mmCIF file of C-alpha atoms and ligand atoms in Angstrom:
data_model
loop_
_atom_site.group_PDB
_atom_site.id
_atom_site.type_symbol
_atom_site.label_atom_id
_atom_site.label_comp_id
_atom_site.label_asym_id
_atom_site.label_seq_id
_atom_site.Cartn_x
_atom_site.Cartn_y
_atom_site.Cartn_z
ATOM 1 C CA MET A 1 0.000 0.000 0.000
ATOM 2 C CA ASN A 2 1.155 3.533 -0.764
ATOM 3 C CA THR A 3 1.215 6.154 1.839
ATOM 4 C CA LYS A 4 1.155 9.755 0.772
ATOM 5 C CA GLU A 5 4.249 10.543 2.829
ATOM 6 C CA THR A 6 6.460 8.720 0.343
ATOM 7 C CA MET A 7 6.633 9.178 -3.402
ATOM 8 C CA HIS A 8 4.093 7.094 -5.319
ATOM 9 C CA PRO A 9 5.858 4.247 -7.188
ATOM 10 C CA ASP A 10 4.353 5.429 -10.502
ATOM 11 C CA CYS A 11 5.896 8.849 -10.004
ATOM 12 C CA GLU A 12 9.241 9.525 -11.715
ATOM 13 C CA LYS A 13 10.067 12.655 -9.785
ATOM 14 C CA ILE A 14 8.437 15.158 -7.450
ATOM 15 C CA LEU A 15 8.501 18.591 -9.079
ATOM 16 C CA PHE A 16 6.829 20.627 -6.342
ATOM 17 C CA SER A 17 6.416 19.480 -2.742
ATOM 18 C CA GLU A 18 3.409 20.303 -0.585
ATOM 19 C CA GLU A 19 5.410 23.015 1.134
ATOM 20 C CA THR A 20 6.605 24.573 -2.135
ATOM 21 C CA ILE A 21 3.052 24.556 -3.507
ATOM 22 C CA GLN A 22 1.612 26.270 -0.424
ATOM 23 C CA LYS A 23 4.331 28.936 -0.373
ATOM 24 C CA ARG A 24 3.840 29.733 -4.031
ATOM 25 C CA ILE A 25 0.042 29.870 -3.704
ATOM 26 C CA GLU A 26 0.489 32.385 -0.908
ATOM 27 C CA GLU A 27 2.521 34.617 -3.239
ATOM 28 C CA VAL A 28 0.036 34.280 -6.079
ATOM 29 C CA ALA A 29 -2.913 34.926 -3.729
ATOM 30 C CA ALA A 30 -1.260 38.209 -2.773
ATOM 31 C CA GLU A 31 -1.012 39.166 -6.468
ATOM 32 C CA VAL A 32 -4.664 38.236 -7.019
ATOM 33 C CA ASP A 33 -5.682 40.233 -3.938
ATOM 34 C CA LYS A 34 -3.972 43.343 -5.293
ATOM 35 C CA ALA A 35 -5.452 43.019 -8.773
ATOM 36 C CA LEU A 36 -9.077 42.158 -8.040
ATOM 37 C CA PRO A 37 -11.770 44.486 -6.776
ATOM 38 C CA HIS A 38 -12.584 43.766 -3.142
ATOM 39 C CA ASP A 39 -16.239 42.927 -3.410
ATOM 40 C CA SER A 40 -18.609 40.702 -5.368
ATOM 41 C CA VAL A 41 -15.956 38.643 -7.142
ATOM 42 C CA ILE A 42 -17.095 35.200 -8.272
ATOM 43 C CA ALA A 43 -14.366 32.548 -8.317
ATOM 44 C CA ILE A 44 -15.112 29.685 -10.690
ATOM 45 C CA CYS A 45 -13.405 26.382 -9.999
ATOM 46 C CA VAL A 46 -12.958 24.376 -13.192
ATOM 47 C CA LEU A 47 -13.623 20.766 -12.228
ATOM 48 C CA ASN A 48 -12.105 18.340 -11.595
ATOM 49 C CA GLY A 49 -8.428 19.168 -11.715
ATOM 50 C CA ALA A 50 -8.572 22.564 -10.000
ATOM 51 C CA VAL A 51 -10.327 21.410 -6.816
ATOM 52 C CA MET A 52 -7.262 21.312 -4.544
ATOM 53 C CA PHE A 53 -5.760 24.503 -5.925
ATOM 54 C CA PHE A 54 -9.091 26.301 -5.605
ATOM 55 C CA ALA A 55 -9.570 25.237 -1.976
ATOM 56 C CA ASP A 56 -6.061 26.357 -1.003
ATOM 57 C CA LEU A 57 -6.093 29.573 -3.032
ATOM 58 C CA VAL A 58 -9.414 30.957 -1.795
ATOM 59 C CA ARG A 59 -8.381 30.400 1.824
ATOM 60 C CA LYS A 60 -5.308 32.556 1.232
ATOM 61 C CA LEU A 61 -7.217 35.430 -0.389
ATOM 62 C CA HIS A 62 -8.330 38.356 1.711
ATOM 63 C CA HIS A 63 -11.397 38.792 -0.471
ATOM 64 C CA ASP A 64 -14.664 37.350 0.705
ATOM 65 C CA ILE A 65 -15.219 35.636 -2.589
ATOM 66 C CA GLN A 66 -18.273 33.840 -3.994
ATOM 67 C CA PHE A 67 -17.751 30.277 -5.229
ATOM 68 C CA ASP A 68 -19.070 28.487 -8.263
ATOM 69 C CA PHE A 69 -18.140 25.303 -10.095
ATOM 70 C CA MET A 70 -18.030 24.357 -13.736
ATOM 71 C CA SER A 71 -16.974 21.316 -15.736
ATOM 72 C CA VAL A 72 -15.981 21.865 -19.355
ATOM 73 C CA SER A 73 -13.890 20.381 -22.109
ATOM 74 C CA SER A 74 -12.786 21.745 -25.442
ATOM 75 C CA TYR A 75 -12.955 19.842 -28.671
ATOM 76 C CA GLY A 76 -12.160 20.630 -32.288
ATOM 77 C CA ASP A 77 -10.215 19.502 -35.299
ATOM 78 C CA GLY A 78 -7.017 21.250 -34.392
ATOM 79 C CA THR A 79 -7.297 23.791 -37.197
ATOM 80 C CA THR A 80 -9.908 26.015 -35.564
ATOM 81 C CA SER A 81 -10.148 27.289 -32.020
ATOM 82 C CA GLY A 82 -12.738 24.565 -31.393
ATOM 83 C CA ALA A 83 -15.847 24.536 -29.232
ATOM 84 C CA LEU A 84 -16.541 24.245 -25.564
ATOM 85 C CA LYS A 85 -18.573 21.375 -24.159
ATOM 86 C CA ILE A 86 -20.246 22.326 -20.886
ATOM 87 C CA LYS A 87 -20.611 19.223 -18.712
ATOM 88 C CA LYS A 88 -21.702 21.170 -15.634
ATOM 89 C CA ASP A 89 -22.572 24.846 -15.698
ATOM 90 C CA ILE A 90 -22.242 27.466 -12.970
ATOM 91 C CA SER A 91 -25.344 28.498 -11.008
ATOM 92 C CA ALA A 92 -24.447 32.185 -10.759
ATOM 93 C CA ASN A 93 -25.407 34.891 -13.191
ATOM 94 C CA VAL A 94 -22.099 36.571 -14.053
ATOM 95 C CA LYS A 95 -23.629 39.610 -15.770
ATOM 96 C CA GLY A 96 -21.875 42.691 -14.447
ATOM 97 C CA LYS A 97 -19.680 40.631 -12.111
ATOM 98 C CA ASP A 98 -15.920 40.342 -11.828
ATOM 99 C CA VAL A 99 -14.974 36.731 -12.389
ATOM 100 C CA LEU A 100 -11.848 34.791 -11.452
ATOM 101 C CA ILE A 101 -11.408 31.491 -13.298
ATOM 102 C CA VAL A 102 -9.367 29.023 -11.240
ATOM 103 C CA GLU A 103 -7.826 26.287 -13.394
ATOM 104 C CA ASP A 104 -5.207 23.608 -12.780
ATOM 105 C CA ILE A 105 -3.337 23.777 -16.070
ATOM 106 C CA ILE A 106 -3.124 25.740 -19.294
ATOM 107 C CA ASP A 107 -1.880 23.442 -22.013
ATOM 108 C CA SER A 108 -3.032 24.106 -25.613
ATOM 109 C CA GLY A 109 -4.893 27.112 -24.185
ATOM 110 C CA ARG A 110 -8.157 26.202 -25.950
ATOM 111 C CA THR A 111 -10.250 25.473 -22.842
ATOM 112 C CA LEU A 112 -9.414 28.757 -21.152
ATOM 113 C CA MET A 113 -9.734 30.787 -24.333
ATOM 114 C CA LEU A 114 -13.232 29.405 -24.961
ATOM 115 C CA LEU A 115 -14.298 29.602 -21.318
ATOM 116 C CA LYS A 116 -13.154 33.205 -20.996
ATOM 117 C CA LYS A 117 -15.071 34.132 -24.153
ATOM 118 C CA LEU A 118 -18.199 32.352 -22.873
ATOM 119 C CA LEU A 119 -18.160 34.304 -19.609
ATOM 120 C CA GLU A 120 -17.529 37.587 -21.445
ATOM 121 C CA ASP A 121 -20.408 36.799 -23.801
ATOM 122 C CA ARG A 122 -22.610 36.262 -20.728
ATOM 123 C CA GLY A 123 -21.809 39.823 -19.676
ATOM 124 C CA ALA A 124 -19.127 39.439 -17.007
ATOM 125 C CA ALA A 125 -17.638 42.853 -16.152
ATOM 126 C CA SER A 126 -14.147 41.334 -16.117
ATOM 127 C CA VAL A 127 -12.640 37.874 -16.394
ATOM 128 C CA LYS A 128 -9.254 37.080 -14.883
ATOM 129 C CA ILE A 129 -7.580 33.681 -14.905
ATOM 130 C CA VAL A 130 -5.360 32.066 -12.304
ATOM 131 C CA THR A 131 -3.619 28.773 -13.076
ATOM 132 C CA LEU A 132 -1.616 26.380 -10.968
ATOM 133 C CA LEU A 133 0.493 25.219 -13.922
ATOM 134 C CA ASN A 134 1.448 26.545 -17.331
ATOM 135 C CA LYS A 135 2.807 24.249 -20.051
ATOM 136 C CA PRO A 136 3.990 26.792 -22.659
ATOM 137 C CA SER A 137 5.545 24.213 -24.987
ATOM 138 C CA ARG A 138 2.065 22.844 -25.794
ATOM 139 C CA ARG A 139 0.344 26.131 -26.576
ATOM 140 C CA GLU A 140 -1.758 26.163 -29.758
ATOM 141 C CA VAL A 141 -3.631 29.461 -29.334
ATOM 142 C CA ASP A 142 -2.584 32.876 -28.089
ATOM 143 C CA MET A 143 -3.845 32.512 -24.535
ATOM 144 C CA TYR A 144 -2.200 33.144 -21.175
ATOM 145 C CA SER A 145 -3.368 33.249 -17.607
ATOM 146 C CA ASP A 146 -3.180 36.487 -15.629
ATOM 147 C CA PHE A 147 -1.606 34.720 -12.658
ATOM 148 C CA ASN A 148 0.290 31.427 -12.645
ATOM 149 C CA CYS A 149 2.070 29.430 -9.960
ATOM 150 C CA PHE A 150 4.535 27.243 -11.878
ATOM 151 C CA ASP A 151 5.725 26.624 -15.445
ATOM 152 C CA VAL A 152 6.262 22.980 -16.380
ATOM 153 C CA GLY A 153 7.891 21.207 -19.321
ATOM 154 C CA ASN A 154 6.221 18.849 -21.752
ATOM 155 C CA GLU A 155 5.897 15.989 -19.304
ATOM 156 C CA PHE A 156 2.965 14.025 -17.899
ATOM 157 C CA ILE A 157 2.096 15.848 -14.701
ATOM 158 C CA ILE A 158 0.140 14.207 -11.876
ATOM 159 C CA GLY A 159 -0.895 15.003 -8.335
ATOM 160 C CA TYR A 160 -2.531 17.841 -6.425
ATOM 161 C CA GLY A 161 -5.664 17.503 -8.568
ATOM 162 C CA LEU A 162 -4.060 16.364 -11.819
ATOM 163 C CA ASP A 163 -4.750 12.860 -13.031
ATOM 164 C CA TYR A 164 -3.935 10.102 -15.427
ATOM 165 C CA ALA A 165 -7.103 8.033 -16.093
ATOM 166 C CA GLN A 166 -8.643 9.563 -12.936
ATOM 167 C CA GLN A 167 -5.789 8.328 -10.719
ATOM 168 C CA TYR A 168 -3.238 10.265 -8.666
ATOM 169 C CA ARG A 169 -5.416 13.366 -8.079
ATOM 170 C CA SER A 170 -5.193 13.063 -4.305
ATOM 171 C CA LEU A 171 -1.389 13.089 -4.112
ATOM 172 C CA PRO A 172 -0.405 16.150 -2.070
ATOM 173 C CA TYR A 173 2.565 17.011 -4.334
ATOM 174 C CA ILE A 174 2.988 17.628 -8.077
ATOM 175 C CA GLY A 175 5.101 15.079 -9.924
ATOM 176 C CA ILE A 176 5.975 13.542 -13.268
ATOM 177 C CA LEU A 177 4.297 10.246 -14.173
ATOM 178 C CA LYS A 178 6.636 7.473 -15.268
ATOM 179 C CA ARG A 179 6.536 7.048 -19.026
ATOM 180 C CA GLU A 180 6.035 3.258 -18.705
ATOM 181 C CA ILE A 181 2.664 3.865 -16.999
ATOM 182 C CA TYR A 182 1.057 5.784 -19.845
ATOM 183 C CA GLU A 183 2.863 3.976 -22.643
ATOM 184 C CA LYS A 184 1.963 0.460 -21.517
HETATM 185 C C1 PRP B 201 -7.521 19.725 -18.352
HETATM 186 C C2 PRP B 201 -7.346 20.982 -17.520
HETATM 187 C C3 PRP B 201 -7.902 22.053 -18.408
HETATM 188 C C4 PRP B 201 -7.576 21.559 -19.794
HETATM 189 C C5 PRP B 201 -6.353 22.260 -20.271
HETATM 190 O O1 PRP B 201 -8.814 19.262 -18.158
HETATM 191 O O2 PRP B 201 -8.031 20.899 -16.297
HETATM 192 O O3 PRP B 201 -9.306 22.207 -18.240
HETATM 193 O O4 PRP B 201 -7.320 20.158 -19.691
HETATM 194 O O5 PRP B 201 -6.057 21.881 -21.575
HETATM 195 P P1 PRP B 201 -6.008 22.873 -22.799
HETATM 196 O O6 PRP B 201 -5.236 24.100 -22.397
HETATM 197 O O7 PRP B 201 -5.262 22.037 -23.839
HETATM 198 O O8 PRP B 201 -7.391 23.187 -23.243
HETATM 199 P P2 PRP B 201 -9.269 17.761 -18.340
HETATM 200 O O9 PRP B 201 -10.161 17.690 -19.539
HETATM 201 O O10 PRP B 201 -8.092 16.836 -18.328
HETATM 202 O O11 PRP B 201 -10.215 17.524 -17.089
HETATM 203 P P3 PRP B 201 -9.921 17.423 -15.506
HETATM 204 O O12 PRP B 201 -9.688 18.821 -14.993
HETATM 205 O O13 PRP B 201 -11.188 16.842 -14.973
HETATM 206 O O14 PRP B 201 -8.723 16.519 -15.295
#
């Protein structure tokens, strides 16, 4: 049996420990605090990957922030910006509101580009994005988050919300999955 105190056997390397993650989130929360208005901000957690990051980030903000949750995925043929599939929508009406999207990773950039546009089209007063991880080598569209905790290389990242086939999300650290696991 694995305990979470030791590195999971499927993990090649720990990139960011629990302590490193918490310290960095504290710094990013301070940036978000400075940049956002101090009332009626709605933070949207993009399920499932962002759950841990969202829970830690909002506790470090000084804003009394509203929460909402959304589950989306982007699809397309690779030549267009694609379309957004909404698997679970938010409950809040964002018209006239300042919105903070909280996402685990920006990869091709398609999901966040489409989600930001959707919220703007619904009349949000402003839409800012905070990401835990940025994988710039995989970018396919001109999209960046406003705040980001860590840049990562083109490796399979697991832990702290991020999965492979729905596994490893509950690891408290961020690591690289062994190649033999996803190539077998
Ligand atoms: C991941 C991640 C982003 C998206 C990023 O979601 O949470 O939503 O992919 O990729 P992109 O920049 O190429 O669009 P995933 O569909 O794996 O769902 P999950 O959060 O439930 O793991």
